[in-house]
Coordinates of C-alpha atoms (C1' of nucleotides) in Angstrom, one line a residue:
Chain A
M1 CA 0.0 0.0 0.0
N2 CA 1.4 3.4 -0.8
D3 CA 0.3 7.0 -0.1
A4 CA -2.2 7.1 -2.9
D5 CA -3.9 4.0 -1.4
S6 CA -3.8 5.2 2.2
P7 CA -7.2 4.8 3.8
R8 CA -9.7 7.5 3.6
T9 CA -12.4 7.8 6.2
N10 CA -15.9 6.4 5.5
F11 CA -18.8 5.2 7.4
I12 CA -17.8 1.5 7.2
R13 CA -14.4 2.3 8.6
D14 CA -16.0 4.3 11.4
L15 CA -18.2 1.3 12.1
I16 CA -15.2 -1.0 12.4
L17 CA -13.4 1.5 14.5
A18 CA -16.4 1.8 16.9
G19 CA -16.7 -2.0 16.9
N20 CA -13.1 -2.5 17.7
A21 CA -13.3 0.1 20.5
S22 CA -16.1 -1.9 22.1
G23 CA -14.1 -5.2 21.7
K24 CA -16.2 -6.7 19.0
H25 CA -14.7 -9.8 17.4
G26 CA -11.6 -9.1 19.6
G27 CA -10.6 -6.4 17.2
R28 CA -10.4 -8.9 14.3
V29 CA -11.3 -7.7 10.8
H30 CA -12.0 -10.2 8.1
T31 CA -13.7 -9.3 4.9
R32 CA -14.4 -11.0 1.6
F33 CA -15.0 -10.1 -2.0
P34 CA -17.7 -12.4 -3.2
P35 CA -18.3 -12.2 -7.0
E36 CA -20.6 -14.5 -8.9
P37 CA -18.6 -16.0 -11.8
N38 CA -21.3 -15.1 -14.4
G39 CA -19.4 -12.4 -16.2
Y40 CA -16.3 -10.3 -16.1
L41 CA -15.5 -7.8 -13.3
H42 CA -16.1 -4.1 -14.0
V43 CA -15.0 -0.8 -12.4
G44 CA -17.8 -1.1 -9.9
H45 CA -16.2 -4.3 -8.6
A46 CA -12.9 -2.4 -8.4
K47 CA -14.5 -0.1 -5.9
S48 CA -15.6 -3.1 -3.9
I49 CA -12.3 -4.9 -4.2
M50 CA -10.4 -1.8 -2.9
L51 CA -12.9 -1.4 -0.1
N52 CA -12.8 -5.0 1.1
F53 CA -9.1 -5.6 0.7
G54 CA -8.2 -2.1 1.8
L55 CA -10.1 -2.3 5.0
A56 CA -8.6 -5.7 5.8
E57 CA -5.1 -4.4 5.2
E58 CA -5.6 -1.3 7.2
F59 CA -6.8 -3.2 10.2
G60 CA -4.3 -6.0 9.9
G61 CA -6.9 -8.5 8.9
K62 CA -7.6 -10.6 5.8
C63 CA -9.8 -10.5 2.8
N64 CA -11.0 -13.7 1.1
L65 CA -11.9 -14.1 -2.5
R66 CA -15.0 -16.2 -2.6
F67 CA -16.9 -17.2 -5.6
D68 CA -20.6 -17.1 -5.1
D69 CA -21.3 -20.0 -7.4
T70 CA -24.8 -21.2 -6.4
N71 CA -26.4 -20.9 -9.8
P72 CA -24.7 -23.4 -12.3
T73 CA -26.9 -22.2 -15.2
K74 CA -25.0 -18.9 -15.4
E75 CA -21.5 -19.6 -14.1
E76 CA -18.4 -20.7 -16.0
T77 CA -14.8 -21.4 -15.4
E78 CA -13.8 -18.8 -17.9
Y79 CA -15.3 -16.2 -15.6
V80 CA -13.6 -17.6 -12.5
E81 CA -10.2 -17.3 -14.3
S82 CA -10.8 -13.8 -15.5
I83 CA -11.9 -12.7 -12.0
I84 CA -8.9 -14.2 -10.3
E85 CA -6.6 -12.4 -12.8
D86 CA -8.4 -9.1 -12.4
V87 CA -8.4 -9.2 -8.6
K88 CA -4.7 -9.9 -8.6
W89 CA -4.0 -7.3 -11.2
L90 CA -5.7 -4.7 -9.0
G91 CA -3.5 -5.8 -6.1
G92 CA -6.1 -7.7 -4.1
D93 CA -4.1 -10.1 -2.0
F94 CA -6.2 -13.1 -1.0
G95 CA -3.2 -15.3 -0.3
D96 CA -4.4 -18.9 -0.3
R97 CA -7.9 -17.9 0.7
L98 CA -9.6 -18.7 -2.6
F99 CA -12.9 -20.1 -1.8
Y100 CA -16.2 -21.1 -3.4
A101 CA -19.7 -21.2 -2.0
S102 CA -19.8 -24.6 -3.6
D103 CA -17.1 -25.7 -1.1
Y104 CA -19.8 -25.5 1.5
F105 CA -22.7 -27.3 -0.3
Q106 CA -22.6 -30.2 2.1
Q107 CA -22.5 -28.0 5.2
L108 CA -25.3 -25.9 3.8
Y109 CA -27.4 -29.1 3.2
D110 CA -26.8 -30.3 6.7
W111 CA -27.8 -27.0 8.1
A112 CA -31.0 -27.0 6.0
V113 CA -31.8 -30.4 7.6
D114 CA -31.3 -28.8 11.0
L115 CA -33.7 -26.1 10.1
I116 CA -36.3 -28.7 9.0
K117 CA -35.9 -30.5 12.3
K118 CA -36.5 -27.3 14.1
G119 CA -39.7 -26.8 12.1
K120 CA -38.2 -23.8 10.4
A121 CA -38.2 -25.1 6.9
F122 CA -40.5 -27.1 4.7
V123 CA -40.7 -28.7 1.3
C124 CA -43.2 -26.9 -0.9
D125 CA -44.8 -28.4 -4.0
L126 CA -46.2 -25.2 -5.4
S127 CA -45.2 -24.3 -9.0
G128 CA -43.2 -21.2 -9.7
D129 CA -46.3 -19.4 -10.8
Q130 CA -48.2 -20.5 -7.7
V131 CA -45.4 -19.3 -5.4
R132 CA -45.5 -15.9 -7.1
E133 CA -49.3 -15.7 -6.8
T134 CA -49.3 -16.6 -3.2
R135 CA -46.4 -14.3 -2.3
G136 CA -48.7 -11.2 -2.1
T137 CA -47.8 -7.8 -3.3
L138 CA -45.9 -4.8 -2.0
T139 CA -48.9 -3.7 -0.1
E140 CA -50.6 -7.0 0.8
G141 CA -49.2 -10.0 2.6
G142 CA -49.1 -13.4 1.0
R143 CA -50.9 -16.6 1.7
N144 CA -49.4 -19.7 3.4
S145 CA -48.5 -22.5 1.2
P146 CA -50.8 -25.5 1.6
Y147 CA -47.6 -27.6 2.2
R148 CA -46.5 -25.3 5.0
D149 CA -47.6 -27.7 7.8
R150 CA -46.1 -30.9 6.6
S151 CA -44.5 -32.9 9.4
V152 CA -40.9 -32.8 10.1
E153 CA -40.6 -36.4 9.0
E154 CA -42.2 -35.8 5.7
N155 CA -40.1 -32.7 5.1
L156 CA -36.9 -34.7 5.9
D157 CA -37.9 -37.5 3.6
L158 CA -38.9 -35.2 0.8
F159 CA -35.8 -33.0 1.1
A160 CA -33.5 -36.1 1.0
R161 CA -35.3 -37.3 -2.1
M162 CA -35.0 -33.9 -3.7
K163 CA -31.3 -34.2 -3.2
D164 CA -31.3 -37.7 -4.5
G165 CA -32.8 -36.6 -7.8
E166 CA -36.2 -38.3 -7.4
F167 CA -38.1 -35.2 -8.5
P168 CA -38.0 -33.2 -11.8
D169 CA -36.5 -29.8 -12.0
G170 CA -38.7 -27.1 -10.5
S171 CA -41.2 -29.5 -9.0
R172 CA -40.4 -28.8 -5.4
I173 CA -38.5 -26.3 -3.3
L174 CA -37.3 -26.1 0.2
R175 CA -38.6 -22.9 1.9
A176 CA -37.9 -21.3 5.2
K177 CA -40.9 -21.0 7.4
I178 CA -41.0 -17.4 8.5
D179 CA -43.9 -15.1 7.9
M180 CA -46.0 -14.8 4.8
A181 CA -47.5 -11.5 6.1
S182 CA -44.1 -9.8 6.6
P183 CA -43.9 -6.4 4.9
N184 CA -40.4 -7.5 3.9
L185 CA -41.0 -9.7 0.9
N186 CA -37.7 -11.5 1.6
K187 CA -39.2 -13.0 4.7
R188 CA -42.3 -14.4 3.1
D189 CA -41.1 -18.0 3.3
P190 CA -38.2 -17.5 1.0
V191 CA -36.8 -20.3 -1.2
M192 CA -33.7 -22.0 0.2
Y193 CA -33.3 -24.7 -2.4
R194 CA -34.4 -25.4 -5.9
I195 CA -34.1 -28.5 -8.0
L196 CA -31.8 -27.8 -10.9
R197 CA -30.1 -30.3 -13.2
A198 CA -27.2 -28.3 -14.6
E199 CA -23.5 -29.1 -14.7
H200 CA -21.8 -27.1 -12.0
H201 CA -18.4 -25.7 -13.0
R202 CA -16.8 -27.3 -9.9
T203 CA -19.2 -29.9 -8.5
G204 CA -20.2 -31.3 -11.8
N205 CA -23.4 -33.3 -11.5
R206 CA -22.9 -34.2 -7.8
W207 CA -25.8 -32.0 -6.8
C208 CA -29.2 -31.4 -8.4
I209 CA -30.4 -29.0 -5.7
Y210 CA -28.8 -25.7 -5.3
P211 CA -29.0 -23.2 -2.5
M212 CA -30.3 -19.7 -3.1
Y213 CA -28.2 -16.6 -2.5
D214 CA -29.8 -15.7 0.8
W215 CA -29.5 -19.2 2.2
A216 CA -25.9 -19.5 1.1
H217 CA -24.3 -16.1 1.6
G218 CA -24.5 -15.5 5.3
Q219 CA -23.7 -19.1 6.2
C220 CA -20.6 -19.0 3.9
D221 CA -19.5 -15.7 5.6
S222 CA -20.0 -17.5 9.0
I223 CA -18.0 -20.5 8.0
E224 CA -15.1 -18.3 6.9
G225 CA -15.3 -16.2 10.1
I226 CA -16.0 -13.1 8.1
T227 CA -16.5 -10.2 10.6
H228 CA -17.8 -7.6 8.2
S229 CA -19.8 -8.7 5.2
I230 CA -19.9 -5.7 2.9
C231 CA -22.3 -5.6 0.0
T232 CA -24.3 -3.1 -2.1
L233 CA -27.4 -1.2 -1.2
E234 CA -29.9 -3.5 -3.0
F235 CA -29.2 -6.1 -0.3
E236 CA -30.4 -3.9 2.5
D237 CA -33.8 -5.6 2.4
H238 CA -32.0 -8.9 2.7
R239 CA -30.2 -8.2 5.9
P240 CA -33.2 -9.3 8.1
L241 CA -33.1 -12.6 6.3
Y242 CA -29.3 -12.8 6.5
D243 CA -29.6 -12.3 10.3
W244 CA -32.6 -14.7 10.6
Y245 CA -30.8 -17.7 9.1
L246 CA -27.7 -17.1 11.3
D247 CA -29.8 -16.7 14.4
Q248 CA -31.8 -19.9 13.7
L249 CA -28.5 -21.8 13.3
S250 CA -26.9 -20.2 16.3
V251 CA -23.6 -19.9 14.5
F252 CA -20.9 -17.2 14.2
H253 CA -22.8 -14.0 13.1
P254 CA -21.0 -11.6 10.8
Q255 CA -22.3 -8.1 10.3
Q256 CA -23.7 -7.2 6.9
I257 CA -23.0 -3.6 5.9
E258 CA -24.3 -2.0 2.7
F259 CA -22.8 0.8 0.6
D260 CA -23.6 2.4 -2.7
R261 CA -22.3 0.7 -5.8
L262 CA -20.3 2.7 -8.3
N263 CA -22.3 4.3 -11.1
L264 CA -20.3 6.1 -13.8
T265 CA -21.7 8.5 -16.5
Y266 CA -21.8 7.2 -20.0
T267 CA -21.3 3.7 -18.6
L268 CA -23.3 0.6 -18.0
M269 CA -22.5 -1.5 -15.0
S270 CA -25.0 -4.3 -15.3
K271 CA -23.3 -7.6 -16.1
R272 CA -26.5 -8.7 -17.8
K273 CA -26.3 -5.8 -20.3
L274 CA -22.6 -6.1 -20.7
L275 CA -23.1 -9.7 -21.6
Q276 CA -25.6 -8.6 -24.3
L277 CA -23.0 -6.3 -25.8
V278 CA -20.6 -9.2 -26.0
Q279 CA -23.2 -11.7 -27.4
R280 CA -24.6 -9.3 -30.0
G281 CA -21.1 -8.5 -31.2
V282 CA -21.4 -4.8 -30.4
V283 CA -18.0 -5.1 -28.9
E284 CA -15.1 -7.5 -29.5
G285 CA -15.5 -9.3 -26.2
W286 CA -15.5 -8.7 -22.5
D287 CA -12.1 -7.2 -22.8
D288 CA -12.9 -4.8 -25.6
P289 CA -11.2 -1.5 -24.7
R290 CA -14.5 0.2 -24.7
M291 CA -15.9 -2.0 -22.0
P292 CA -16.1 -0.8 -18.4
T293 CA -14.6 -4.2 -17.4
I294 CA -11.4 -4.4 -15.5
S295 CA -10.0 -6.5 -18.4
G296 CA -11.3 -4.0 -21.0
M297 CA -9.7 -1.1 -19.1
R298 CA -6.4 -3.0 -18.7
R299 CA -6.4 -3.6 -22.5
R300 CA -7.3 0.0 -23.0
G301 CA -4.2 1.0 -21.1
Y302 CA -5.6 1.9 -17.7
S303 CA -3.0 1.2 -14.9
P304 CA -3.9 -0.6 -11.7
Q305 CA -2.5 2.3 -9.7
G306 CA -4.7 4.7 -11.6
L307 CA -7.8 2.6 -10.9
R308 CA -6.8 2.2 -7.3
T309 CA -6.3 5.9 -6.7
F310 CA -9.6 6.5 -8.4
A311 CA -11.4 4.0 -6.1
R312 CA -9.8 5.5 -3.1
N313 CA -10.9 9.0 -4.0
L314 CA -14.4 8.0 -4.7
G315 CA -15.4 7.7 -1.1
V316 CA -17.9 5.3 0.2
S317 CA -21.4 6.2 1.3
K318 CA -25.0 5.1 1.2
T319 CA -26.3 7.8 -1.1
T320 CA -27.1 6.6 -4.6
G321 CA -24.9 8.6 -6.9
L322 CA -23.6 8.9 -10.5
T323 CA -19.9 9.7 -10.6
E324 CA -18.6 11.7 -13.6
F325 CA -16.4 9.7 -16.0
E326 CA -14.0 12.7 -16.0
M327 CA -13.0 11.8 -12.5
L328 CA -11.9 8.4 -13.5
E329 CA -10.0 9.8 -16.5
Y330 CA -8.3 12.3 -14.2
Y331 CA -6.8 9.6 -12.0
I332 CA -5.8 7.5 -15.0
R333 CA -4.0 10.4 -16.6
E334 CA -2.4 11.4 -13.4
D335 CA -0.8 8.0 -13.0
L336 CA 0.1 7.7 -16.7
N337 CA 1.6 11.2 -16.7
R338 CA 4.1 10.1 -14.1
T339 CA 4.9 6.8 -15.6
A340 CA 4.4 6.7 -19.4
P341 CA 7.4 7.2 -21.6
R342 CA 6.9 9.9 -24.2
V343 CA 7.2 9.1 -27.9
M344 CA 6.3 10.9 -31.1
T345 CA 3.6 9.4 -33.4
V346 CA 1.6 10.9 -36.2
L347 CA -1.9 9.7 -36.5
R348 CA -2.9 11.3 -39.8
P349 CA 0.3 11.8 -41.7
L350 CA 0.9 14.9 -43.8
K351 CA 4.2 15.2 -45.6
L352 CA 6.4 18.1 -44.5
V353 CA 9.4 19.0 -46.7
L354 CA 12.2 21.1 -45.5
T355 CA 13.2 22.8 -48.7
N356 CA 16.5 24.1 -47.4
Y357 CA 17.6 21.0 -45.7
P358 CA 20.9 19.8 -47.2
E359 CA 20.4 17.0 -49.7
G360 CA 21.4 13.6 -48.3
Q361 CA 21.9 14.9 -44.7
A362 CA 20.6 12.9 -41.8
E363 CA 21.0 13.5 -38.1
F364 CA 19.7 12.3 -34.7
L365 CA 18.1 14.5 -32.2
E366 CA 18.1 13.9 -28.5
A367 CA 14.7 13.5 -26.8
V368 CA 13.7 13.3 -23.2
N369 CA 11.8 10.1 -22.4
N370 CA 9.7 11.5 -19.6
P371 CA 9.9 15.1 -18.3
E372 CA 8.2 13.9 -15.1
D373 CA 10.8 11.3 -14.4
A374 CA 14.4 12.2 -14.5
D375 CA 15.4 8.5 -14.3
A376 CA 13.6 7.7 -17.5
G377 CA 16.6 8.9 -19.6
K378 CA 16.9 10.1 -23.1
R379 CA 16.8 8.6 -26.6
S380 CA 17.8 9.5 -30.1
V381 CA 15.3 10.3 -32.8
P382 CA 16.2 10.4 -36.5
F383 CA 15.6 13.6 -38.3
G384 CA 15.7 14.5 -42.0
G385 CA 14.5 16.7 -44.8
E386 CA 11.3 14.8 -45.3
L387 CA 9.0 14.5 -42.3
C388 CA 5.5 13.7 -41.4
I389 CA 3.3 15.8 -39.2
D390 CA -0.3 15.5 -38.2
R391 CA -2.8 17.0 -40.5
E392 CA -4.3 18.7 -37.5
D393 CA -1.2 20.8 -37.2
F394 CA -1.4 22.6 -40.5
R395 CA -4.1 24.9 -41.8
E396 CA -4.3 26.7 -45.1
T397 CA -6.2 29.4 -43.4
P398 CA -5.8 29.4 -39.7
P399 CA -8.8 30.0 -37.4
K400 CA -8.4 32.7 -34.7
G401 CA -6.0 31.6 -32.0
Y402 CA -4.4 28.9 -34.1
H403 CA -0.7 28.8 -33.4
R404 CA 0.4 25.8 -35.4
L405 CA 1.6 25.7 -39.0
Y406 CA 0.1 27.9 -41.7
P407 CA 1.6 29.8 -44.6
G408 CA 4.0 32.4 -43.2
N409 CA 4.0 31.1 -39.7
E410 CA 6.8 29.3 -37.8
V411 CA 6.7 26.6 -35.2
R412 CA 9.2 24.5 -33.4
L413 CA 9.5 20.8 -34.3
R414 CA 9.7 19.1 -31.0
Y415 CA 13.4 18.4 -30.0
G416 CA 14.3 19.8 -33.4
Y417 CA 14.4 23.1 -35.2
I418 CA 12.1 26.0 -35.8
V419 CA 10.6 25.8 -39.3
K420 CA 8.6 28.3 -41.3
C421 CA 6.0 27.5 -43.8
H422 CA 6.3 29.1 -47.2
D423 CA 4.2 26.8 -49.4
F424 CA 2.0 23.8 -49.7
V425 CA 0.7 21.5 -52.3
K426 CA -3.0 20.8 -52.8
D427 CA -4.6 18.1 -54.9
P428 CA -6.7 20.1 -57.4
A429 CA -9.2 17.2 -57.7
T430 CA -9.9 16.6 -54.1
G431 CA -8.8 19.8 -52.5
E432 CA -6.7 17.8 -50.1
I433 CA -3.4 19.2 -49.0
T434 CA -0.7 16.7 -49.8
E435 CA 2.5 18.5 -48.8
V436 CA 3.6 21.3 -46.7
H437 CA 6.9 23.1 -47.6
C438 CA 9.0 24.8 -44.9
T439 CA 12.4 26.1 -44.4
Y440 CA 14.3 25.3 -41.3
D441 CA 16.6 27.5 -39.3
P442 CA 19.8 25.5 -38.5
E443 CA 20.6 27.9 -35.7
T444 CA 17.6 26.9 -33.7
R445 CA 18.4 23.3 -33.0
S446 CA 16.9 22.1 -29.7
G447 CA 19.0 22.9 -26.7
H448 CA 20.2 26.2 -28.1
Q449 CA 18.9 29.4 -26.7
T450 CA 16.9 30.9 -29.5
R451 CA 13.8 32.9 -30.1
R452 CA 10.5 31.6 -28.9
V453 CA 7.6 30.5 -31.1
K454 CA 4.1 30.0 -30.0
S455 CA 3.8 26.4 -30.8
T456 CA 5.7 23.2 -30.8
I457 CA 4.5 20.3 -32.9
H458 CA 5.4 16.6 -33.1
W459 CA 6.7 14.8 -36.2
V460 CA 8.4 11.7 -37.4
S461 CA 11.1 11.2 -40.1
A462 CA 9.4 10.0 -43.2
A463 CA 12.3 7.6 -44.0
E464 CA 12.6 6.0 -40.6
A465 CA 9.0 6.1 -39.3
I466 CA 7.3 2.8 -38.8
P467 CA 3.7 2.2 -39.6
V468 CA 1.3 1.7 -36.7
E469 CA -2.4 1.0 -36.5
V470 CA -4.0 3.2 -33.9
R471 CA -7.5 2.5 -32.5
L472 CA -9.1 5.7 -31.3
Y473 CA -11.7 4.9 -28.8
D474 CA -14.5 7.1 -27.6
K475 CA -17.4 6.6 -25.2
L476 CA -19.5 3.6 -25.8
F477 CA -22.7 5.5 -25.0
T478 CA -23.9 8.9 -25.9
A479 CA -26.1 9.4 -22.8
E480 CA -24.9 10.2 -19.3
N481 CA -27.1 7.4 -18.0
P482 CA -27.8 4.8 -20.7
N483 CA -30.1 3.0 -18.2
E484 CA -32.7 5.8 -18.5
T485 CA -34.5 5.1 -21.7
P486 CA -37.9 6.1 -23.0
D487 CA -40.7 3.5 -22.9
G488 CA -40.2 0.7 -25.3
Q489 CA -36.5 1.5 -25.9
D490 CA -33.5 -0.1 -24.5
F491 CA -29.9 1.0 -23.8
T492 CA -28.7 0.1 -27.2
M493 CA -30.4 3.3 -28.5
Y494 CA -27.5 5.2 -26.9
L495 CA -24.7 3.2 -28.5
N496 CA -22.2 5.6 -29.9
P497 CA -21.6 4.7 -33.6
K498 CA -18.3 6.5 -33.4
S499 CA -16.9 4.7 -30.4
L500 CA -14.1 3.3 -32.5
E501 CA -12.1 4.9 -35.3
V502 CA -9.0 3.1 -36.7
V503 CA -6.2 5.1 -38.3
Q504 CA -3.0 4.1 -39.9
G505 CA -0.2 6.3 -38.5
K506 CA 3.5 6.6 -38.4
A507 CA 5.7 6.3 -35.3
E508 CA 9.3 7.1 -34.4
P509 CA 11.4 3.9 -34.8
S510 CA 12.1 3.5 -31.1
L511 CA 8.6 2.1 -30.9
A512 CA 9.7 -1.0 -32.9
N513 CA 10.3 -2.9 -29.7
A514 CA 6.9 -2.1 -28.1
R515 CA 5.3 -5.1 -26.5
P516 CA 1.6 -5.8 -25.8
G517 CA 0.6 -4.0 -22.6
D518 CA 3.3 -1.3 -22.9
R519 CA 1.9 2.2 -22.2
Y520 CA 3.2 5.4 -23.8
Q521 CA 2.3 9.0 -24.1
F522 CA 2.2 10.0 -27.8
E523 CA 3.3 13.6 -27.3
R524 CA 0.5 16.1 -27.6
L525 CA -2.1 13.4 -28.4
G526 CA -2.7 11.2 -25.4
Y527 CA -1.9 7.9 -23.8
F528 CA -1.7 4.8 -25.8
C529 CA -1.3 1.1 -25.0
V530 CA 0.0 -1.7 -27.2
D531 CA -2.9 -4.0 -28.0
K532 CA -2.7 -7.7 -27.3
S533 CA -3.1 -8.4 -31.0
S534 CA 0.0 -6.3 -31.8
K535 CA 2.9 -7.9 -33.7
A536 CA 6.4 -6.6 -34.3
E537 CA 5.6 -6.4 -38.0
R538 CA 2.3 -4.8 -37.4
L539 CA 2.0 -2.6 -34.3
V540 CA -1.4 -1.9 -32.9
F541 CA -2.1 0.7 -30.3
N542 CA -5.2 1.5 -28.3
R543 CA -5.9 5.0 -27.2
T544 CA -6.2 5.0 -23.5
A545 CA -7.1 8.6 -23.0
E546 CA -6.5 11.9 -24.7
L547 CA -4.4 14.6 -23.2
R548 CA -6.3 17.5 -21.8
D549 CA -6.7 19.7 -24.8
T550 CA -7.4 23.3 -24.1
W551 CA -7.2 24.2 -27.8
A552 CA -9.9 21.7 -28.6
K553 CA -12.0 23.1 -25.8
L554 CA -11.6 26.6 -27.1
Q555 CA -12.6 25.5 -30.6
K556 CA -15.7 23.8 -29.3
R557 CA -16.9 27.0 -27.8
L558 CA -16.7 28.8 -31.1
Chain B
rU1 C1' -50.5 3.2 -1.5
rG2 C1' -46.6 -1.7 2.3
rG3 C1' -41.4 -2.2 3.8
rG4 C1' -36.3 -0.6 3.5
rA5 C1' -32.7 3.3 2.5
rG6 C1' -31.2 8.1 1.2
rG7 C1' -31.4 13.8 0.2
rU8 C1' -24.6 18.9 1.6
rC9 C1' -21.4 23.1 -4.4
rG10 C1' -22.6 20.9 -11.5
rU11 C1' -20.4 15.6 -9.7
rC12 C1' -18.3 12.5 -5.7
rU13 C1' -17.3 12.8 -0.7
rA14 C1' -16.0 15.5 4.6
rA15 C1' -17.7 18.0 8.8
rC16 C1' -20.4 13.2 14.4
rG17 C1' -24.1 20.4 18.5
rG18 C1' -19.3 25.1 17.8
rU19 C1' -16.0 29.3 11.2
rA20 C1' -19.7 24.1 5.8
rA21 C1' -13.9 21.4 3.9
rG22 C1' -11.5 18.5 -0.1
rA23 C1' -11.2 16.2 -4.9
rC24 C1' -13.2 16.2 -9.9
rU25 C1' -15.5 19.5 -13.4
rG26 C1' -15.8 24.7 -15.1
rC27 C1' -13.8 29.7 -15.6
rA28 C1' -9.5 33.3 -15.3
rG29 C1' -4.3 34.0 -15.1
rA30 C1' 1.1 32.6 -14.6
rU31 C1' 4.5 29.3 -16.7
rU32 C1' 6.0 25.9 -20.6
rC33 C1' 10.4 23.3 -26.7
rU34 C1' 3.7 18.7 -25.3
rG35 C1' -2.3 24.2 -26.4
rG36 C1' 0.4 18.3 -21.7
rA37 C1' 2.2 18.7 -16.8
rU38 C1' 2.8 22.4 -12.9
rC39 C1' 1.3 26.9 -10.1
rU40 C1' -2.3 30.8 -8.6
rG41 C1' -7.1 32.7 -8.1
rC42 C1' -12.5 32.1 -8.5
rG43 C1' -17.7 28.3 -4.6
rU44 C1' -24.9 32.4 -3.0
rA45 C1' -24.2 23.7 -1.7
rU46 C1' -26.8 21.7 3.9
rC47 C1' -34.6 19.4 0.1
rG48 C1' -38.9 22.7 2.4
rG49 C1' -41.5 24.3 7.0
rG50 C1' -41.7 24.3 12.1
rG51 C1' -39.2 23.4 16.9
rU52 C1' -35.2 22.4 20.9
rU53 C1' -30.5 25.2 21.8
rC54 C1' -26.3 30.7 23.4
rG55 C1' -25.4 27.9 18.8
rA56 C1' -28.3 22.9 14.2
rA57 C1' -26.0 20.0 8.0
rU58 C1' -25.9 17.4 12.7
rC59 C1' -31.2 16.5 17.7
rC60 C1' -37.1 16.5 17.5
rC61 C1' -41.7 17.1 14.6
rU62 C1' -43.7 17.6 9.8
rG63 C1' -44.0 17.8 4.5
rC64 C1' -41.6 16.9 -0.2
rC65 C1' -38.3 14.3 -3.5
rU66 C1' -35.1 10.1 -5.1
rC67 C1' -33.5 5.0 -5.0
rC68 C1' -34.4 -0.4 -3.8
rC69 C1' -37.9 -4.8 -3.0
rA70 C1' -43.3 -8.9 -5.5
rG71 C1' -36.6 -14.5 -9.5
rC72 C1' -37.1 -21.5 -8.1
rC73 C1' -31.0 -14.6 -10.1
rA74 C1' -27.0 -12.7 -7.3

RNA sequence: UGGGAGGUCGUCUAACGGUAAGACUGCAGAUUCUGGAUCUGCGUAUCGGGGUUCGAAUCCCUGCCUCCCAGCCA
């Protein structure tokens, strides 16, 4: 843990502090991060990971990684593997404490038998529809199941036979016997077990009955000695049930604490909807750089430290909020600014000819790798009479306030010379500018004290530059909250058709050694990360984030 | 309409009966061989109405608004 990760106060931390002060759990703090392996982790999970692991670390405790794998119809090993990778990547240290709810299926079954013996659970033969009909509504209580008063013996027998596979899927359930009139729907004789013949990713076909979340979660927490079971707000209503089960069993009783999940503007956080994007091919996969998944962000170039700092600065509360995406970007940029080596790359090449540059001359210019990091060193960049600059950096007729290249104006070539534009070539058919002609001033080579110019632009040497494919990503959605749709519409109406633009650029030759996952700052453009599909002979970069661009902002206002 | 949980700058959070603070965003300026970074400045925010108190974002009453819950999902 470093300074940027150092704990920040929040109500959960206060709760723990207060508990410790009163001697609760002997001052022990043990949390858990309990994902269901039914999809990839997203930034929202990053918040939870940082909270759970961070709290454990701060109080000298431990945090378990536990897969909540009680629904074999949705869970897969692929998800388990990606989740483990993501948690580790974010720095979540679960040591050897990698657990599964399915590890406890037998114990859960035995406890269910205990509850039956205590007359607190019964086998119900109602169909799904009937259960729903008898559950009542938000304003009216439900009706007791006609099977509610079966004898303990009959319940024991039926439950055993449910487990033994004597009954078809969905034909019977085990329910807790609580109170059908409870204003809390969760306590209206909730389902504990359902019959489900599906291959479980770990237990295979050993079981054909599976515990429901409410029946499993608290008991798993108890088994693992979890002291603080932190979950999101929507489980607030479940806490009475969480407590009820633990009380009936008279076992170690963890405390469930709820906090607000992360919501980000222009982002979807629902695994169900993210899965749809993957299945419909809207994105390349769960790790598409436009996805709000941890793996997508990793591929996009977000650093674990950037994400960690973001999570820490979010704060934790019980108020439902919508965090601005800009805040995330800020912390990502902040980290990348400190750590990413600078390099020059041209996205949309435009030929720049230095008309007075000596024929056949070539030279190398010295460039700083990272002005924010003295230890990053320097490198040599080849320079010559034919260069490429970005089309953005030349205008035939400059708008007001434009300081870059235009006829008659001079700019500095980064780490090179001051050049002055005296001509340009335009394709008469298309109107496209194909060449810009400048003279350079040999007296102004970088490092020499010379006159100042208003702008410095980046460039690459036409002869030595290497081709690169650059994927320019933009927001996946055009609406701040893609969940809020008009009647009859769904979130896909807000998909941004321009969320990806691919360009063929040119990069300085030092980039030839770039390996997948390497992060760079392309000077004046933004942060970029080598994609996993990148090959030495065909480099592919993903744009992580643009640099803050006050010029673009100015223009937008006009 | 039943139950649960919440309402503090544009956004996210702090203040735990004693000067409403920070970060992000935005704006203005300084600086700069990245229109980056950095630095400086700029904030009419406690949902409304009552009350208790010397003093209320905080305690009480009341009204309003928002979110969650009727899966054999988690």
